[in-house]
XYZ file of C-alpha atoms in Angstrom:
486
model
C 93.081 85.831 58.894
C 91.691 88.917 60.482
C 88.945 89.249 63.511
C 87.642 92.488 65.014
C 90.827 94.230 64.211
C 93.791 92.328 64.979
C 96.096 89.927 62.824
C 96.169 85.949 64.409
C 97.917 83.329 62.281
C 97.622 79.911 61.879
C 95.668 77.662 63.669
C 93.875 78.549 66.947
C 90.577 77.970 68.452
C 91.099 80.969 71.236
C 91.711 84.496 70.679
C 91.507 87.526 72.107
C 89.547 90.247 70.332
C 90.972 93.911 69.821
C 88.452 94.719 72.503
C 91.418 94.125 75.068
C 92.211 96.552 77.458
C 95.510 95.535 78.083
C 94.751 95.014 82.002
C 97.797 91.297 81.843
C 94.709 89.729 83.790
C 95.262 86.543 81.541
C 99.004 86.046 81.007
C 100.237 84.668 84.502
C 97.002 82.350 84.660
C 97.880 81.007 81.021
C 99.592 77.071 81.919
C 101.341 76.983 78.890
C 102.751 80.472 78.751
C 101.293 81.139 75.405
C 99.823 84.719 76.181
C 102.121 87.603 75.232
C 101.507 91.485 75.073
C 101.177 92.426 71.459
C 104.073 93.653 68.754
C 106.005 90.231 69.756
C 107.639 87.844 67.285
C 107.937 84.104 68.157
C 110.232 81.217 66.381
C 108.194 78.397 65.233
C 109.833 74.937 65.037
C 110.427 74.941 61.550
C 112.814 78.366 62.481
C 110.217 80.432 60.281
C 109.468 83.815 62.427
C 106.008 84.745 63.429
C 104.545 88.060 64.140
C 100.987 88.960 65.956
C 100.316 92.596 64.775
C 97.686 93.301 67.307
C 98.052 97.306 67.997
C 99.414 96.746 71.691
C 96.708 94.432 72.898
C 97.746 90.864 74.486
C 97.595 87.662 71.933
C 98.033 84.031 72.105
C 100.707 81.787 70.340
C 98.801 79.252 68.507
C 101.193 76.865 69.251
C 101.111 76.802 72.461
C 97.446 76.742 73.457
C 95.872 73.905 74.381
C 92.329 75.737 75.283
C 93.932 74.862 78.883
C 93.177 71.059 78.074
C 95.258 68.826 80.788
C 94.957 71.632 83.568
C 91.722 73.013 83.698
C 88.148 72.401 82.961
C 87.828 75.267 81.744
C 89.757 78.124 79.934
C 91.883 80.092 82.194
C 91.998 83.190 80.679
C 88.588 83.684 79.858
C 87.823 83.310 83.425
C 89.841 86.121 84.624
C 89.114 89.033 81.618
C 87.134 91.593 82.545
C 85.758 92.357 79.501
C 85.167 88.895 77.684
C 87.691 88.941 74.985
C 88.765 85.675 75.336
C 86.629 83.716 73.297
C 86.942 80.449 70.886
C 86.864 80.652 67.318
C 84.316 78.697 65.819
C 85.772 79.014 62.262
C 88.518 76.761 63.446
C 87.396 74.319 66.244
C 90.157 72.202 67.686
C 89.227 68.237 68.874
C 89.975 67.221 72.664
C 92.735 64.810 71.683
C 94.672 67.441 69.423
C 94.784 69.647 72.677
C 95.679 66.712 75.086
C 98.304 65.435 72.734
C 99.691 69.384 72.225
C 99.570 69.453 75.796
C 101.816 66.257 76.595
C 104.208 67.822 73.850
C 104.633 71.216 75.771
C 104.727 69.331 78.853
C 107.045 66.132 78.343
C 108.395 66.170 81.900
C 104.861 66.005 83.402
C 102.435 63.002 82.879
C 99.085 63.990 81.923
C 96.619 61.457 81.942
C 93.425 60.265 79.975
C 90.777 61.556 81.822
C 93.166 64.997 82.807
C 90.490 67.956 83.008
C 89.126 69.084 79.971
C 86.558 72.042 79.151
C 85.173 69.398 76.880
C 83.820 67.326 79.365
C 82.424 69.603 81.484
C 80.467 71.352 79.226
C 79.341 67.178 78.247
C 79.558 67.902 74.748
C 81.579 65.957 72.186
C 84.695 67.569 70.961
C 84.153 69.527 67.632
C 85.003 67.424 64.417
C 88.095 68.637 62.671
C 88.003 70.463 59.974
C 90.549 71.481 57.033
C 92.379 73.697 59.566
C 93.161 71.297 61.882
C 95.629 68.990 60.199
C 97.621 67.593 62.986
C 96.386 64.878 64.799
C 97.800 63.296 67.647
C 101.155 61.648 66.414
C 100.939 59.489 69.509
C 97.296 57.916 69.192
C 97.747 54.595 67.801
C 96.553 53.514 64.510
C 93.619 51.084 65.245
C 94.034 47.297 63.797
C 92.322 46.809 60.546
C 90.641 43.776 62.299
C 89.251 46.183 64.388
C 87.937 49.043 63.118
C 85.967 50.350 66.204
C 88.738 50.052 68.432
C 89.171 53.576 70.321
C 92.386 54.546 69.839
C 95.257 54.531 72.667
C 97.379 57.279 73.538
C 100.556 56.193 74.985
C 101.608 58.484 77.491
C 105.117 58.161 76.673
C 104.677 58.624 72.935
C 105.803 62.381 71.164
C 103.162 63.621 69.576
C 103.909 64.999 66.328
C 102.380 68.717 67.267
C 104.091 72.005 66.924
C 106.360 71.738 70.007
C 106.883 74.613 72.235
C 108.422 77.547 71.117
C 111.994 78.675 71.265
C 112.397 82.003 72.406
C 110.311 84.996 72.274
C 112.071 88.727 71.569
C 110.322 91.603 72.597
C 109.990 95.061 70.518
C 113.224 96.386 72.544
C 115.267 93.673 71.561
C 114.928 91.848 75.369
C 114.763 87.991 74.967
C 112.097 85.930 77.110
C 112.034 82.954 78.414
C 108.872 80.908 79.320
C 109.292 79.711 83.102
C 108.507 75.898 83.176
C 105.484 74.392 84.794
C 106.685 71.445 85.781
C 108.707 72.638 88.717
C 105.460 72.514 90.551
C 104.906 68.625 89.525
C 108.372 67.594 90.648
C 108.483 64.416 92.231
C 109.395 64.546 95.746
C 112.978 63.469 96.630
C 113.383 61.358 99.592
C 116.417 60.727 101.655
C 118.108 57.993 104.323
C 116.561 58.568 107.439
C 113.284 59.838 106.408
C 110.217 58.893 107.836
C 107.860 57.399 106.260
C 104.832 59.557 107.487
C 102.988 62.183 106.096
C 104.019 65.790 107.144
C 101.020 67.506 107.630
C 99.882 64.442 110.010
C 103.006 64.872 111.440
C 103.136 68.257 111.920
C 99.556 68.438 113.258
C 100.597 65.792 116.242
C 103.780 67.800 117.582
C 103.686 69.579 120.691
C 103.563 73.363 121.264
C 106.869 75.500 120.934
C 109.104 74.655 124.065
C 108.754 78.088 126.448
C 110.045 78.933 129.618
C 106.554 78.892 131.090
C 106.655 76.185 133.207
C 109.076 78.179 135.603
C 108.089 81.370 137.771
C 109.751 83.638 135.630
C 108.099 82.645 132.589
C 104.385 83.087 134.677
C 105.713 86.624 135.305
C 106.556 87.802 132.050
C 103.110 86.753 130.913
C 101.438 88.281 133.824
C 104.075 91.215 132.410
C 102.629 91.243 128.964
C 98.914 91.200 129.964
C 98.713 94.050 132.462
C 101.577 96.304 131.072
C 100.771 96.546 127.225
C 100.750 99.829 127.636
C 104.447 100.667 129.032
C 105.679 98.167 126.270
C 103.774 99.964 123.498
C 106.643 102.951 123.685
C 109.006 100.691 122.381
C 110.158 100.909 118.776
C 108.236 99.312 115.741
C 111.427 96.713 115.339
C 111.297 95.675 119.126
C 107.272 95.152 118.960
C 107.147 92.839 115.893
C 109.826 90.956 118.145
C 108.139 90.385 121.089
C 104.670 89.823 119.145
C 106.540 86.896 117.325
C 108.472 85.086 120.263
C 104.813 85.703 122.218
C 102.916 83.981 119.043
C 99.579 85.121 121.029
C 98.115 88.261 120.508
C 95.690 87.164 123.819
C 99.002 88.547 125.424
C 100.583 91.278 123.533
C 99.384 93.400 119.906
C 101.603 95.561 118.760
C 98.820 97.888 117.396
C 97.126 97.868 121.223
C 100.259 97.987 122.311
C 101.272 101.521 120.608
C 97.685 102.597 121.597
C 97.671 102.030 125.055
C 100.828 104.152 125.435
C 98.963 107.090 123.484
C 96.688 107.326 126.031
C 99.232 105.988 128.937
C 101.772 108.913 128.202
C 98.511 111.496 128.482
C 98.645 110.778 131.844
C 102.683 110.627 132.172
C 103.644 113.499 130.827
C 101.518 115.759 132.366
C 103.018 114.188 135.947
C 106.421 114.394 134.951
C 105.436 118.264 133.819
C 104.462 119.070 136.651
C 106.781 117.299 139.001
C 109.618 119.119 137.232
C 107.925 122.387 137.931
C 107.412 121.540 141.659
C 110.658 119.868 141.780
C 112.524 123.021 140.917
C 110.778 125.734 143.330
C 108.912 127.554 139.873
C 105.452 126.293 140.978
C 103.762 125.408 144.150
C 101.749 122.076 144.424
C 98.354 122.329 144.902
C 97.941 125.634 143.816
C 96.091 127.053 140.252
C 100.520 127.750 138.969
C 100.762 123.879 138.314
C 97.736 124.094 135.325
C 100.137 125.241 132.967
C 102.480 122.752 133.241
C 99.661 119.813 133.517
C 98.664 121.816 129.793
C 102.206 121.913 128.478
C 102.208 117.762 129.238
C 99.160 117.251 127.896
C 100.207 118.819 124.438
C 103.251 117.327 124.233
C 101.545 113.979 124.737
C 99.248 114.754 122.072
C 101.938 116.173 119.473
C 103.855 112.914 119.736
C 101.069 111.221 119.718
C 99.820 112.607 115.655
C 103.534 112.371 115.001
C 103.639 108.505 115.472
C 100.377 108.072 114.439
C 100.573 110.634 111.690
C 99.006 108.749 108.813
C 95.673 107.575 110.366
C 95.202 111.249 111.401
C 95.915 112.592 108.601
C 95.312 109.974 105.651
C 92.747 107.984 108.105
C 94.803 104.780 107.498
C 93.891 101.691 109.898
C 96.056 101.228 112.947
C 97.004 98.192 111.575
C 98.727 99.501 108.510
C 100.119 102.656 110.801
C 104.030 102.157 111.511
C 103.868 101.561 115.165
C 106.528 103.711 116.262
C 107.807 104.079 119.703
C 107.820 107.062 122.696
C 110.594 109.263 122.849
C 111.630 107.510 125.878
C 110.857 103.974 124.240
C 115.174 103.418 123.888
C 114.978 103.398 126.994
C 113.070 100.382 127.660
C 114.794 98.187 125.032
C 116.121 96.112 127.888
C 113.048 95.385 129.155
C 111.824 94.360 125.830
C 114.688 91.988 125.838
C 114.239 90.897 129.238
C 110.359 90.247 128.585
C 111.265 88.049 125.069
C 113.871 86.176 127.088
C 111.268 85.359 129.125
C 108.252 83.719 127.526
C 110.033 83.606 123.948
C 109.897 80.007 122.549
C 113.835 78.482 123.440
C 115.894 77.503 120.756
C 114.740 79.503 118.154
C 116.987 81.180 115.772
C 117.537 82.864 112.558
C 120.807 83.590 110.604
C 119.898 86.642 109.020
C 120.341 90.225 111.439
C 117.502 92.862 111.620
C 118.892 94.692 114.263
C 120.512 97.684 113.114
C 120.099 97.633 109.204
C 119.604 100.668 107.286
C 119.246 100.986 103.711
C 115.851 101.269 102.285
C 113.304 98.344 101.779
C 115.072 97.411 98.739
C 118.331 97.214 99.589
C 117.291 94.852 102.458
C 115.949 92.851 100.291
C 118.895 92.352 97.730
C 120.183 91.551 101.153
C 118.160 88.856 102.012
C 118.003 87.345 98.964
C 122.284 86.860 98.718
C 121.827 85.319 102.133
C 119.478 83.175 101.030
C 122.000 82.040 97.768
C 124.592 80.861 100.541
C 121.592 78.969 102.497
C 121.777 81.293 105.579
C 118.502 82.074 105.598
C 116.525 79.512 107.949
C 114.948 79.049 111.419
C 114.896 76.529 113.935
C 112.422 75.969 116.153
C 112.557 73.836 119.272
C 109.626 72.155 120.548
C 108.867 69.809 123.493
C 109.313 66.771 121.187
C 110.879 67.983 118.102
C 112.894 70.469 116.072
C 110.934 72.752 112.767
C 113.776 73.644 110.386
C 112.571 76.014 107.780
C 115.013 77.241 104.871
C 114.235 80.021 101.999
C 115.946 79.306 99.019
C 116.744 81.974 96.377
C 113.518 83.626 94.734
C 114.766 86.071 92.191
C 118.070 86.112 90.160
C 120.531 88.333 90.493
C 120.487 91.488 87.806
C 122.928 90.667 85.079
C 123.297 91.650 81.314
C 123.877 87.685 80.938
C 121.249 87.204 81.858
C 118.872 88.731 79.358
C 121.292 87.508 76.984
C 120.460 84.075 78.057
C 117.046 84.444 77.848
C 116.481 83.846 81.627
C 113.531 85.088 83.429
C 113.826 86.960 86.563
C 112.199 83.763 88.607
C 115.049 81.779 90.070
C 114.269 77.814 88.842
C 113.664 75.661 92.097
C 117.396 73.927 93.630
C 118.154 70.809 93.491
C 118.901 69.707 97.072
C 120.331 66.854 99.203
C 119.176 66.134 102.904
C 121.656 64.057 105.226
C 121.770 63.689 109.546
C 125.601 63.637 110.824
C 126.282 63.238 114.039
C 123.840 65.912 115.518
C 123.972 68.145 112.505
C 121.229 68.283 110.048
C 123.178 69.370 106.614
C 121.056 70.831 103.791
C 123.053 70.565 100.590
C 121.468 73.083 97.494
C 122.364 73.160 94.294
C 121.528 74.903 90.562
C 120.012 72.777 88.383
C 119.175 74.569 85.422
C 122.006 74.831 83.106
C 121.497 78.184 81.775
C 121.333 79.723 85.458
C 125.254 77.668 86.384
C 126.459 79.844 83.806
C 125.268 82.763 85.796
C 126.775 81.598 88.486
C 130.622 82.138 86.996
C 130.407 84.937 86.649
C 127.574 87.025 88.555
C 129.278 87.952 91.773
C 127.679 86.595 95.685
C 125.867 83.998 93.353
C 127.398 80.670 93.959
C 126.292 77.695 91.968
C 125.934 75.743 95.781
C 125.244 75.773 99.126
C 125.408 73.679 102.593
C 123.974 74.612 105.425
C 125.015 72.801 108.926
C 122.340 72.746 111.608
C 123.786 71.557 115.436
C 120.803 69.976 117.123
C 120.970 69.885 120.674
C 118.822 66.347 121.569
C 119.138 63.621 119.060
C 116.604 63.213 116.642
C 114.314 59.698 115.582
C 114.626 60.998 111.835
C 113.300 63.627 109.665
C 110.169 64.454 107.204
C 110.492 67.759 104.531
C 108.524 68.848 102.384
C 109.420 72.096 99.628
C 107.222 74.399 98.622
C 107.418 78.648 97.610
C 110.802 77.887 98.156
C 110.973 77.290 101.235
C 112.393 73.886 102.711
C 110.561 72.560 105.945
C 112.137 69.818 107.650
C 110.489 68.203 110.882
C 112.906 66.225 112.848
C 111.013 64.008 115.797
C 113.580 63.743 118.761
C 114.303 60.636 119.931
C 112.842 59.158 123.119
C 114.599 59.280 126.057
C-alpha cells in the first residue's frame, strides 16, 4: 500500500507521512520501540524479512505499535512532531483490545491492566469496528459461553495473545545490528532485603536531620563568618577548588562561585594597583606621594583588567552568562589553595566521601568520563554522607557499555541494562553486591577488558545503624541507613 509517497506494509493504523523532516523527535518517546529511521529491514516472526522503503524519512513497524495503548492516552509520537505527520490511518482502523492484547505480547514481563490508558477512552469514543485488515484478535480474550451470549469477554492477564510478537532484530543499511532496549527495566519490582525498614523513603528521607557540620564549634562560626565577608579573596582560587567549597558549603547564602570570581575582578583592581605601586616605592624608583607613582597605579590597573577579560574571556567576547563562564582563578589563586582547604575543613559536612579523585586529572572531558564510568563497573563510584541521625549512601552504577566489536555483533545497544544487586549490613559495613543480569551483556564481560561481570562494594560506618531503606533509580542506588539510638 502506498500513502503520500512512502511504502508501509501490512497492517497499521499509524503512519508517518513522507512529509517527515527527519528531526528523531518521535523515536525515543515511542514505548514499544517501533519507530526506526527509514531504509531499515526488520524480521517478522514467521522469519520472512520486511523492508519500509521510505526515502530516508522515519517509519513505524506495524508490529510493534500499539497506537501507545497500555502507556498513554494518547499517541506519543504525534505529540512531539513538529510538523503533524503522525497520523492514523483510517483505511485500516485497529480495535482497543487488538492494541491492549499486542501490547501485553510486547510487554510479557510487565502487567498491564484493563482499564491501562488508552487514546480510546479519552477521546470517549468506541473503538473502531474491525475490518478485513485486522484479522488478529486477541488470542487471550476468552470465548464467551454459548449460554451466554452477552457476556463481555475476559482477558486474562496471564494469557499470550496470539499477535505478531515483537520483533527479532533490526539491521541497519551499514550492516550494524540493533537492539530494542526493554521497557520493563523501569517497572521492575523493587527488591527488598533483611534489615530493611519497612518505611517509605521519601518520608524517610524528608524527616532526617541536616548534614552533620562542624558548626556547632567556634571554628566552624568562623569559617562561615570567613565565607560571608571574604568572597572576594576566595574567588581567585581555581574553578576545581570553587565547585569544592560551593558543594561542602551546600548554601550559596554563603559562598557562589560565580560572585565569588566576580568579587575578585573588582577586588584585584584595587590590589594590584597597591602592590604596583608599593614595589615602585619599595625599590627607591618612585617617591610616595608624588605625581611618579601614577604610572605604576596605571600599569596595576591594566594588568588587573587584562586578567580580568582573560578569565572572563567568553562573556566579553561571546557575551556568555557568568554562570556558564569557566570561573577561573587569579594568578596568585595557587597560592591560596590552603586556605581553600582550611575553609572546607571547616564548615564542610563531616564524613562525607567519594571514591573517585578529581584532583589532578588531565585528559579531556571524555577521557574522564571513560574514567568514571570503569570506576563505576567495579562499584567505586559512591558517596557517603553523615548526618546528625543517619548515614545517605548513594552509588552510580554503570550507564553506558564499554566499546566493543562484540558488541554490535551481539546486537547490544550502547545503554548498559540495569544490575541486579544484593544489599546486606555486616558488622558495621554496609556491602552492596552488583551483578549483570542480562545474558548477552555477561558475554561481554569475558572478554571486554576493566568490565567485570560483578561488583562489591564495602562501606565502614562509624555509629551503628537501626537498618536501612534504598531505593534505585537513573542508576543510581540510594541507601538511607537510620543510626541507632544511643
Amino acid at each position: 500500500m502506498r500513502r503520500s509517497g512512502a511504502v508501509f506494509v501490512g497492517r497499521m493504523a499509524t503512519v508517518i507521512t513522507s512529509e517527515c523532516i527527519n528531526c528523531g523527535a518521535c523515536e525515543p518517546e515511542c514505548p514499544n520501540t517501533a519507530i526506526y529511521q527509514g531504509g531499515v529491514e526488520w524480521q517478522a516472526p514467521d522469519g520472512a524479512m520486511h523492508a519500509a522503503i521510505s526515502n530516508d524519512i522515519f517509519y513505524i513497524v506495524p508490529e510493534k505499535c500499539t497506537e501507545c495503548v497500555g502507556f498513554h492516552d494518547h499517541e506519543a509520537c504525534a505529540a512531539v512532531c513538529p510538523v503533524d505527520c503522525c497520523v492514523p490511518d483510517p483505511n485500516i482502523p485497529e480495535t482497543h483490545d487488538v492494541l491492549l492484547a499486542r501490547a501485553r505480547a510486547l510487554h510479557p514481563s510487565e502487567a498491564i491492566p484493563d482499564d491501562a490508558p488508552s487514546r480510546f477512552k479519552k477521546e470517549g469514543a468506541a473503538a473502531p469496528k474491525a475490518n478485513g485488515h485486522d484479522k488478529v484478535a486477541p488470542a487471550a480474550a476468552a470465548p464467551a459461553p454459548a449460554a451466554a451470549p452477552a457476556a463481555k469477554p475476559a482477558v486474562a492477564p496471564t494469557a499470550k495473545p496470539a499477535v505478531a510478537a515483537a520483533p527479532q532484530r533490526v539491521v541497519g543499511t551499514r550492516g550494524r545490528v540493533e537492539k530494542a532496549v526493554p521497557r520493563s527495566a523501569a517497572a521492575r519490582p523493587v527488591p527488598s532485603f533483611a534489615g530493611e525498614l519497612p518505611v517509605d523513603f521519601e518520608k524517610l528521607l524528608a524527616e532526617l536531620g541536616p548534614p552533620r557540620r562542624r558548626t556547632s564549634s567556634w571554628l566552624g562560626s568562623l569559617g562561615f563568618a570567613f565565607l560571608a565577608v571574604c568572597q572576594g579573596i576566595l574567588g581567585a582560587l581555581p574553578a576545581g577548588s570553587k565547585q569544592r567549597i560551593a558543594a561542602a558549603v551546600n548554601d550559596r547564602r554563603f559562598f557562589d562561585p560565580a560572585m565569588a570570581t566576580a568579587g575578585n575582578v573588582f577586588l584585584n583592581l584595587v590590589l594590584y594597583p597597591i602592590v604596583c605601586a608599593g614595589f615602585a616605592v619599595a625599590s627607591g624608583r618612585v617617591q610616595l606621594f608624588t605625581l611618579s607613582v601614577h604610572p605604576w597605579i596605571f600599569l596595576g590597573l591594566a594588568l588587573a583588567g587584562i586578567e580580568a577579560g582573560y578569565r572572563l574571556r567568553e562573556s566579553f567576547l561571546h557575551g556568555a552568562p557568568l554562570a556558564e563562564t569557566p570561573l577561573r582563578g587569579a594568578i596568585y589563586g595557587p597560592l591560596l589553595l590552603p586556605l581553600g582547604g582550611l575553609v572546607r575543613w571547616l564548615v564542610g559536612p563531616r564524613g562525607a566521601t567519594s571514591t573517585v579523585g578529581f584532583d589532578g586529572f588531565s585528559g579531556g572531558r571524555e577521557v574522564f568520563d571513560d574514567k568514571l564510568e570503569r570506576e563505576r563497573r567495579y562499584g567505586s563510584v559512591y558517596r557517603l554522607e553523615d548526618r546528625h541521625d543517619a548515614y545517605i549512601l548513594r552509588v552510580e552504577f554503570p550507564r553506558v557499555l564499554p566499546p566493543s566489536t562484540l558488541a554490535d555483533e551481539l546486537g547490544l545497544a550502547r545503554n548498559m541494562p540495569d544490575y541486579e544487586y544484593e544489599l546486606s549490613l555486616r558488622d558495621g559495613t554496609f556491602v552492596v553486591h552488583g551483578r549483570v543480569a542480562d545474558a548477552q551483556v555477561r558475554k561481554l564481560t569475558a572478554v571486554a577488558p576493566a568490565f567485570p561481570s560483578e561488583f562489591t562494594t564495602r562501606v565502614a560506618l562509624r555509629d551503628p545503624v537501626s537498618g536501612f531503606r534504598h531505593r534505585y533509580q537513573d542508576k543510581t542506588l540510594e541507601v538511607i541507613l537510620p543510626k541507632a539510638a544511643d
